[in-house]
């Protein structure tokens, strides 16, 4: 069994999105990524372009432009990087810290901050449970920064644009009508602490078995059976 005593491309920063997607997928692929820098390729370039468009639209906007229910405030930053102090696991500092890039940072009139993740979906659906650990990780990094003053996070949520129908014609050009939905997410630092403990325990141990339905691992196994180790 492969050991976690990795060198070279081993990672010491946990990406907030890995606490959602990679954790819920194949733990062998997760382990290989954090111990040897082997990350499964992604194929979603259009998603990134749409997300950037959505983020840039709200640059400098007030909270009223995002959702009338939000407290008084404004978009203070977009696409900013955060890095946390070292994460404690069972009372001992690990070698890992959180590092990632949020979508929108809100500064409220009372001096607290909000983290908003922009989402572009085919259909409007509630995915707050899925993204809760990711946003909580950003909040953790803001409140426990590796350097600089901590910033208290009082609000988190998803800003969702979902498709309704095309608009326009061949002469004027086409656009898309979108539904705009604000979905708040409750803070749960304890759940994040438990997820981080489990996450770090997995990537610090020996390489785990592949998930039964992992397409990448199954492809590599079948490829090896067909052509050998070349």
PDB file of C-alpha atoms in Angstrom:
ATOM      1  CA  UNK A   1       0.000   0.000   0.000  1.00  0.00           C
ATOM      2  CA  UNK A   2       1.331   3.432  -0.949  1.00  0.00           C
ATOM      3  CA  UNK A   3       2.403   5.668   1.922  1.00  0.00           C
ATOM      4  CA  UNK A   4       1.349   9.250   2.621  1.00  0.00           C
ATOM      5  CA  UNK A   5       5.000  10.250   3.170  1.00  0.00           C
ATOM      6  CA  UNK A   6       4.920  12.149  -0.098  1.00  0.00           C
ATOM      7  CA  UNK A   7       7.509  14.529  -1.477  1.00  0.00           C
ATOM      8  CA  UNK A   8       7.708  16.779  -4.512  1.00  0.00           C
ATOM      9  CA  UNK A   9       4.174  17.718  -5.528  1.00  0.00           C
ATOM     10  CA  UNK A  10       2.504  17.060  -2.157  1.00  0.00           C
ATOM     11  CA  UNK A  11      -0.012  19.735  -1.173  1.00  0.00           C
ATOM     12  CA  UNK A  12      -0.322  21.528   2.149  1.00  0.00           C
ATOM     13  CA  UNK A  13      -3.241  23.785   1.243  1.00  0.00           C
ATOM     14  CA  UNK A  14      -6.805  22.525   1.216  1.00  0.00           C
ATOM     15  CA  UNK A  15      -9.015  24.002  -1.485  1.00  0.00           C
ATOM     16  CA  UNK A  16     -12.514  24.860  -0.170  1.00  0.00           C
ATOM     17  CA  UNK A  17     -14.116  23.237  -3.220  1.00  0.00           C
ATOM     18  CA  UNK A  18     -12.322  19.957  -2.445  1.00  0.00           C
ATOM     19  CA  UNK A  19     -14.285  19.785   0.813  1.00  0.00           C
ATOM     20  CA  UNK A  20     -17.404  19.486  -1.326  1.00  0.00           C
ATOM     21  CA  UNK A  21     -16.670  17.799  -4.648  1.00  0.00           C
ATOM     22  CA  UNK A  22     -13.461  15.829  -4.121  1.00  0.00           C
ATOM     23  CA  UNK A  23     -14.538  14.663  -0.666  1.00  0.00           C
ATOM     24  CA  UNK A  24     -17.823  13.397  -2.048  1.00  0.00           C
ATOM     25  CA  UNK A  25     -16.099  11.597  -4.911  1.00  0.00           C
ATOM     26  CA  UNK A  26     -13.248   9.081  -4.943  1.00  0.00           C
ATOM     27  CA  UNK A  27     -10.962   9.223  -1.902  1.00  0.00           C
ATOM     28  CA  UNK A  28      -8.157   7.509  -3.824  1.00  0.00           C
ATOM     29  CA  UNK A  29      -8.178  10.334  -6.391  1.00  0.00           C
ATOM     30  CA  UNK A  30      -8.294  12.823  -3.512  1.00  0.00           C
ATOM     31  CA  UNK A  31      -5.324  11.131  -1.826  1.00  0.00           C
ATOM     32  CA  UNK A  32      -3.274  11.103  -5.036  1.00  0.00           C
ATOM     33  CA  UNK A  33      -3.953  14.793  -5.546  1.00  0.00           C
ATOM     34  CA  UNK A  34      -2.857  15.840  -2.059  1.00  0.00           C
ATOM     35  CA  UNK A  35       0.106  13.480  -1.771  1.00  0.00           C
ATOM     36  CA  UNK A  36       1.501  13.500  -5.311  1.00  0.00           C
ATOM     37  CA  UNK A  37      -0.179  16.364  -7.176  1.00  0.00           C
ATOM     38  CA  UNK A  38      -2.079  14.024  -9.513  1.00  0.00           C
ATOM     39  CA  UNK A  39      -5.375  15.761 -10.165  1.00  0.00           C
ATOM     40  CA  UNK A  40      -8.069  14.400 -12.445  1.00  0.00           C
ATOM     41  CA  UNK A  41      -8.603  16.769 -15.401  1.00  0.00           C
ATOM     42  CA  UNK A  42     -11.638  19.028 -15.544  1.00  0.00           C
ATOM     43  CA  UNK A  43     -13.670  19.791 -18.659  1.00  0.00           C
ATOM     44  CA  UNK A  44     -15.851  22.814 -17.831  1.00  0.00           C
ATOM     45  CA  UNK A  45     -14.336  25.902 -19.520  1.00  0.00           C
ATOM     46  CA  UNK A  46     -17.730  27.493 -20.253  1.00  0.00           C
ATOM     47  CA  UNK A  47     -18.757  27.294 -16.603  1.00  0.00           C
ATOM     48  CA  UNK A  48     -15.758  29.419 -15.653  1.00  0.00           C
ATOM     49  CA  UNK A  49     -16.591  32.052 -18.268  1.00  0.00           C
ATOM     50  CA  UNK A  50     -20.203  32.290 -17.105  1.00  0.00           C
ATOM     51  CA  UNK A  51     -19.134  32.510 -13.461  1.00  0.00           C
ATOM     52  CA  UNK A  52     -16.704  35.342 -14.261  1.00  0.00           C
ATOM     53  CA  UNK A  53     -19.453  37.200 -16.103  1.00  0.00           C
ATOM     54  CA  UNK A  54     -21.773  36.878 -13.123  1.00  0.00           C
ATOM     55  CA  UNK A  55     -19.126  37.995 -10.623  1.00  0.00           C
ATOM     56  CA  UNK A  56     -18.076  41.010 -12.695  1.00  0.00           C
ATOM     57  CA  UNK A  57     -21.697  42.125 -13.050  1.00  0.00           C
ATOM     58  CA  UNK A  58     -21.940  42.596  -9.284  1.00  0.00           C
ATOM     59  CA  UNK A  59     -18.622  44.398  -8.815  1.00  0.00           C
ATOM     60  CA  UNK A  60     -19.210  47.431  -6.586  1.00  0.00           C
ATOM     61  CA  UNK A  61     -22.956  46.805  -6.317  1.00  0.00           C
ATOM     62  CA  UNK A  62     -24.946  47.292  -3.119  1.00  0.00           C
ATOM     63  CA  UNK A  63     -26.601  44.488  -1.190  1.00  0.00           C
ATOM     64  CA  UNK A  64     -29.952  45.784  -2.443  1.00  0.00           C
ATOM     65  CA  UNK A  65     -28.792  44.929  -5.976  1.00  0.00           C
ATOM     66  CA  UNK A  66     -28.151  41.339  -4.881  1.00  0.00           C
ATOM     67  CA  UNK A  67     -31.188  40.636  -2.696  1.00  0.00           C
ATOM     68  CA  UNK A  68     -33.506  43.099  -0.887  1.00  0.00           C
ATOM     69  CA  UNK A  69     -33.470  40.899   2.240  1.00  0.00           C
ATOM     70  CA  UNK A  70     -29.744  41.446   2.829  1.00  0.00           C
ATOM     71  CA  UNK A  71     -28.487  43.928   5.439  1.00  0.00           C
ATOM     72  CA  UNK A  72     -27.068  47.250   4.287  1.00  0.00           C
ATOM     73  CA  UNK A  73     -23.693  46.812   2.628  1.00  0.00           C
ATOM     74  CA  UNK A  74     -21.819  46.571  -0.649  1.00  0.00           C
ATOM     75  CA  UNK A  75     -19.571  44.280  -2.663  1.00  0.00           C
ATOM     76  CA  UNK A  76     -16.100  45.053  -1.340  1.00  0.00           C
ATOM     77  CA  UNK A  77     -14.095  42.610  -3.439  1.00  0.00           C
ATOM     78  CA  UNK A  78     -14.445  39.832  -5.977  1.00  0.00           C
ATOM     79  CA  UNK A  79     -12.162  36.937  -6.810  1.00  0.00           C
ATOM     80  CA  UNK A  80      -9.957  37.488  -3.768  1.00  0.00           C
ATOM     81  CA  UNK A  81      -7.631  34.888  -2.292  1.00  0.00           C
ATOM     82  CA  UNK A  82      -7.739  33.813   1.342  1.00  0.00           C
ATOM     83  CA  UNK A  83      -5.311  31.688   3.344  1.00  0.00           C
ATOM     84  CA  UNK A  84      -5.948  30.417   6.844  1.00  0.00           C
ATOM     85  CA  UNK A  85      -3.693  29.634   9.749  1.00  0.00           C
ATOM     86  CA  UNK A  86      -2.795  25.973  10.265  1.00  0.00           C
ATOM     87  CA  UNK A  87      -5.785  23.740  10.969  1.00  0.00           C
ATOM     88  CA  UNK A  88      -6.026  21.993  14.335  1.00  0.00           C
ATOM     89  CA  UNK A  89      -6.868  18.292  14.281  1.00  0.00           C
ATOM     90  CA  UNK A  90      -7.734  16.792  17.660  1.00  0.00           C
ATOM     91  CA  UNK A  91      -6.062  19.689  19.440  1.00  0.00           C
ATOM     92  CA  UNK A  92      -2.820  19.607  17.451  1.00  0.00           C
ATOM     93  CA  UNK A  93      -1.833  21.892  14.576  1.00  0.00           C
ATOM     94  CA  UNK A  94      -1.635  19.974  11.298  1.00  0.00           C
ATOM     95  CA  UNK A  95       0.540  20.933   8.334  1.00  0.00           C
ATOM     96  CA  UNK A  96      -2.569  21.931   6.374  1.00  0.00           C
ATOM     97  CA  UNK A  97      -4.221  25.306   5.878  1.00  0.00           C
ATOM     98  CA  UNK A  98      -7.148  26.453   3.756  1.00  0.00           C
ATOM     99  CA  UNK A  99      -6.384  28.460   0.647  1.00  0.00           C
ATOM    100  CA  UNK A 100      -8.870  29.469  -2.004  1.00  0.00           C
ATOM    101  CA  UNK A 101     -10.505  32.236  -3.995  1.00  0.00           C
ATOM    102  CA  UNK A 102     -13.993  33.453  -3.097  1.00  0.00           C
ATOM    103  CA  UNK A 103     -16.439  34.944  -5.594  1.00  0.00           C
ATOM    104  CA  UNK A 104     -17.904  37.974  -3.801  1.00  0.00           C
ATOM    105  CA  UNK A 105     -16.907  39.515  -0.475  1.00  0.00           C
ATOM    106  CA  UNK A 106     -19.584  41.723   1.070  1.00  0.00           C
ATOM    107  CA  UNK A 107     -18.827  44.395   3.659  1.00  0.00           C
ATOM    108  CA  UNK A 108     -21.846  45.253   5.796  1.00  0.00           C
ATOM    109  CA  UNK A 109     -22.546  48.551   7.509  1.00  0.00           C
ATOM    110  CA  UNK A 110     -21.950  46.963  10.934  1.00  0.00           C
ATOM    111  CA  UNK A 111     -18.355  46.060   9.990  1.00  0.00           C
ATOM    112  CA  UNK A 112     -18.938  42.333   9.469  1.00  0.00           C
ATOM    113  CA  UNK A 113     -18.508  40.504   6.174  1.00  0.00           C
ATOM    114  CA  UNK A 114     -20.413  38.127   3.939  1.00  0.00           C
ATOM    115  CA  UNK A 115     -19.226  35.408   1.555  1.00  0.00           C
ATOM    116  CA  UNK A 116     -21.272  34.852  -1.604  1.00  0.00           C
ATOM    117  CA  UNK A 117     -20.666  32.120  -4.149  1.00  0.00           C
ATOM    118  CA  UNK A 118     -21.988  32.774  -7.661  1.00  0.00           C
ATOM    119  CA  UNK A 119     -23.656  29.861  -9.425  1.00  0.00           C
ATOM    120  CA  UNK A 120     -24.927  29.455 -12.986  1.00  0.00           C
ATOM    121  CA  UNK A 121     -27.386  26.548 -13.189  1.00  0.00           C
ATOM    122  CA  UNK A 122     -29.488  25.014 -15.939  1.00  0.00           C
ATOM    123  CA  UNK A 123     -32.425  24.805 -13.502  1.00  0.00           C
ATOM    124  CA  UNK A 124     -33.003  26.624 -10.239  1.00  0.00           C
ATOM    125  CA  UNK A 125     -32.483  24.113  -7.444  1.00  0.00           C
ATOM    126  CA  UNK A 126     -31.447  24.314  -3.808  1.00  0.00           C
ATOM    127  CA  UNK A 127     -27.819  23.218  -3.447  1.00  0.00           C
ATOM    128  CA  UNK A 128     -27.073  25.021  -0.198  1.00  0.00           C
ATOM    129  CA  UNK A 129     -26.331  21.764   1.619  1.00  0.00           C
ATOM    130  CA  UNK A 130     -23.789  20.772  -1.011  1.00  0.00           C
ATOM    131  CA  UNK A 131     -21.897  24.065  -0.908  1.00  0.00           C
ATOM    132  CA  UNK A 132     -22.117  24.737   2.848  1.00  0.00           C
ATOM    133  CA  UNK A 133     -18.669  23.246   3.677  1.00  0.00           C
ATOM    134  CA  UNK A 134     -17.042  25.233   0.879  1.00  0.00           C
ATOM    135  CA  UNK A 135     -18.380  28.590   2.024  1.00  0.00           C
ATOM    136  CA  UNK A 136     -17.720  27.743   5.666  1.00  0.00           C
ATOM    137  CA  UNK A 137     -14.091  27.120   4.696  1.00  0.00           C
ATOM    138  CA  UNK A 138     -13.827  30.618   3.206  1.00  0.00           C
ATOM    139  CA  UNK A 139     -15.344  32.009   6.396  1.00  0.00           C
ATOM    140  CA  UNK A 140     -12.832  30.048   8.482  1.00  0.00           C
ATOM    141  CA  UNK A 141      -9.939  31.503   6.478  1.00  0.00           C
ATOM    142  CA  UNK A 142     -11.274  35.046   6.860  1.00  0.00           C
ATOM    143  CA  UNK A 143     -11.751  34.644  10.604  1.00  0.00           C
ATOM    144  CA  UNK A 144      -8.460  32.757  11.117  1.00  0.00           C
ATOM    145  CA  UNK A 145      -6.097  34.288   8.553  1.00  0.00           C
ATOM    146  CA  UNK A 146      -2.465  33.274   8.137  1.00  0.00           C
ATOM    147  CA  UNK A 147      -1.631  36.976   8.291  1.00  0.00           C
ATOM    148  CA  UNK A 148      -3.468  40.230   8.816  1.00  0.00           C
ATOM    149  CA  UNK A 149      -6.509  41.067  10.898  1.00  0.00           C
ATOM    150  CA  UNK A 150      -9.388  38.574  11.156  1.00  0.00           C
ATOM    151  CA  UNK A 151     -12.713  39.512   9.563  1.00  0.00           C
ATOM    152  CA  UNK A 152     -15.937  38.323  11.164  1.00  0.00           C
ATOM    153  CA  UNK A 153     -18.298  36.594   8.723  1.00  0.00           C
ATOM    154  CA  UNK A 154     -21.963  37.142   9.567  1.00  0.00           C
ATOM    155  CA  UNK A 155     -23.572  35.855   6.362  1.00  0.00           C
ATOM    156  CA  UNK A 156     -23.022  33.271   3.636  1.00  0.00           C
ATOM    157  CA  UNK A 157     -25.060  32.288   0.615  1.00  0.00           C
ATOM    158  CA  UNK A 158     -25.401  31.376  -3.036  1.00  0.00           C
ATOM    159  CA  UNK A 159     -26.313  33.827  -5.765  1.00  0.00           C
ATOM    160  CA  UNK A 160     -27.900  31.661  -8.444  1.00  0.00           C
ATOM    161  CA  UNK A 161     -28.643  32.507 -12.054  1.00  0.00           C
ATOM    162  CA  UNK A 162     -30.680  29.816 -13.783  1.00  0.00           C
ATOM    163  CA  UNK A 163     -31.879  29.547 -17.370  1.00  0.00           C
ATOM    164  CA  UNK A 164     -35.435  30.514 -18.338  1.00  0.00           C
ATOM    165  CA  UNK A 165     -35.569  30.990 -22.110  1.00  0.00           C
ATOM    166  CA  UNK A 166     -33.751  32.569 -25.063  1.00  0.00           C
ATOM    167  CA  UNK A 167     -34.599  36.135 -26.042  1.00  0.00           C
ATOM    168  CA  UNK A 168     -33.967  38.165 -29.205  1.00  0.00           C
ATOM    169  CA  UNK A 169     -33.929  37.417 -32.911  1.00  0.00           C
ATOM    170  CA  UNK A 170     -31.567  36.813 -35.798  1.00  0.00           C
ATOM    171  CA  UNK A 171     -31.303  40.545 -36.581  1.00  0.00           C
ATOM    172  CA  UNK A 172     -30.812  41.950 -33.075  1.00  0.00           C
ATOM    173  CA  UNK A 173     -28.930  38.989 -31.718  1.00  0.00           C
ATOM    174  CA  UNK A 174     -29.825  36.592 -28.932  1.00  0.00           C
ATOM    175  CA  UNK A 175     -29.591  36.608 -25.192  1.00  0.00           C
ATOM    176  CA  UNK A 176     -30.783  34.476 -22.318  1.00  0.00           C
ATOM    177  CA  UNK A 177     -33.462  35.310 -19.789  1.00  0.00           C
ATOM    178  CA  UNK A 178     -32.255  34.315 -16.344  1.00  0.00           C
ATOM    179  CA  UNK A 179     -33.899  33.739 -12.993  1.00  0.00           C
ATOM    180  CA  UNK A 180     -32.078  35.430 -10.107  1.00  0.00           C
ATOM    181  CA  UNK A 181     -32.251  33.588  -6.759  1.00  0.00           C
ATOM    182  CA  UNK A 182     -30.639  34.335  -3.409  1.00  0.00           C
ATOM    183  CA  UNK A 183     -30.117  31.250  -1.228  1.00  0.00           C
ATOM    184  CA  UNK A 184     -28.760  31.895   2.282  1.00  0.00           C
ATOM    185  CA  UNK A 185     -26.550  29.319   3.990  1.00  0.00           C
ATOM    186  CA  UNK A 186     -26.363  28.944   7.757  1.00  0.00           C
ATOM    187  CA  UNK A 187     -23.006  29.017   9.502  1.00  0.00           C
ATOM    188  CA  UNK A 188     -21.876  25.686  10.978  1.00  0.00           C
ATOM    189  CA  UNK A 189     -18.240  25.873  12.152  1.00  0.00           C
ATOM    190  CA  UNK A 190     -18.532  22.587  14.048  1.00  0.00           C
ATOM    191  CA  UNK A 191     -19.522  20.684  10.909  1.00  0.00           C
ATOM    192  CA  UNK A 192     -16.519  22.189   9.100  1.00  0.00           C
ATOM    193  CA  UNK A 193     -14.182  21.147  11.924  1.00  0.00           C
ATOM    194  CA  UNK A 194     -15.456  17.578  11.623  1.00  0.00           C
ATOM    195  CA  UNK A 195     -15.121  17.594   7.824  1.00  0.00           C
ATOM    196  CA  UNK A 196     -11.571  18.938   8.035  1.00  0.00           C
ATOM    197  CA  UNK A 197     -10.598  16.306  10.598  1.00  0.00           C
ATOM    198  CA  UNK A 198     -11.964  13.525   8.390  1.00  0.00           C
ATOM    199  CA  UNK A 199     -10.388  15.063   5.271  1.00  0.00           C
ATOM    200  CA  UNK A 200      -6.923  15.436   6.797  1.00  0.00           C
ATOM    201  CA  UNK A 201      -7.112  11.962   8.328  1.00  0.00           C
ATOM    202  CA  UNK A 202      -7.764  10.438   4.885  1.00  0.00           C
ATOM    203  CA  UNK A 203      -5.027  12.311   3.017  1.00  0.00           C
ATOM    204  CA  UNK A 204      -2.511  11.673   5.826  1.00  0.00           C
ATOM    205  CA  UNK A 205      -3.053   7.898   5.932  1.00  0.00           C
ATOM    206  CA  UNK A 206      -2.098   5.189   3.441  1.00  0.00           C
ATOM    207  CA  UNK A 207      -3.696   5.319  -0.001  1.00  0.00           C
ATOM    208  CA  UNK A 208      -7.368   4.263   0.260  1.00  0.00           C
ATOM    209  CA  UNK A 209      -9.262   1.978  -2.077  1.00  0.00           C
ATOM    210  CA  UNK A 210     -10.856   3.481  -5.163  1.00  0.00           C
ATOM    211  CA  UNK A 211     -14.551   4.272  -5.102  1.00  0.00           C
ATOM    212  CA  UNK A 212     -16.494   1.558  -6.928  1.00  0.00           C
ATOM    213  CA  UNK A 213     -18.057   3.967  -9.423  1.00  0.00           C
ATOM    214  CA  UNK A 214     -15.039   6.240  -9.956  1.00  0.00           C
ATOM    215  CA  UNK A 215     -14.885   6.676 -13.722  1.00  0.00           C
ATOM    216  CA  UNK A 216     -11.226   7.701 -13.724  1.00  0.00           C
ATOM    217  CA  UNK A 217     -10.028   4.767 -11.601  1.00  0.00           C
ATOM    218  CA  UNK A 218     -12.167   2.311 -13.563  1.00  0.00           C
ATOM    219  CA  UNK A 219     -10.824   3.681 -16.851  1.00  0.00           C
ATOM    220  CA  UNK A 220      -7.216   3.332 -15.684  1.00  0.00           C
ATOM    221  CA  UNK A 221      -7.841  -0.221 -14.478  1.00  0.00           C
ATOM    222  CA  UNK A 222      -9.443  -1.259 -17.771  1.00  0.00           C
ATOM    223  CA  UNK A 223      -6.723   0.494 -19.769  1.00  0.00           C
ATOM    224  CA  UNK A 224      -4.027  -1.348 -17.816  1.00  0.00           C
ATOM    225  CA  UNK A 225      -5.778  -4.658 -18.400  1.00  0.00           C
ATOM    226  CA  UNK A 226      -5.935  -3.964 -22.133  1.00  0.00           C
ATOM    227  CA  UNK A 227      -2.487  -2.537 -22.926  1.00  0.00           C
ATOM    228  CA  UNK A 228      -0.486  -3.225 -19.785  1.00  0.00           C
ATOM    229  CA  UNK A 229       1.532  -0.632 -17.895  1.00  0.00           C
ATOM    230  CA  UNK A 230       2.654   1.380 -20.966  1.00  0.00           C
TER     231      UNK A 230
END
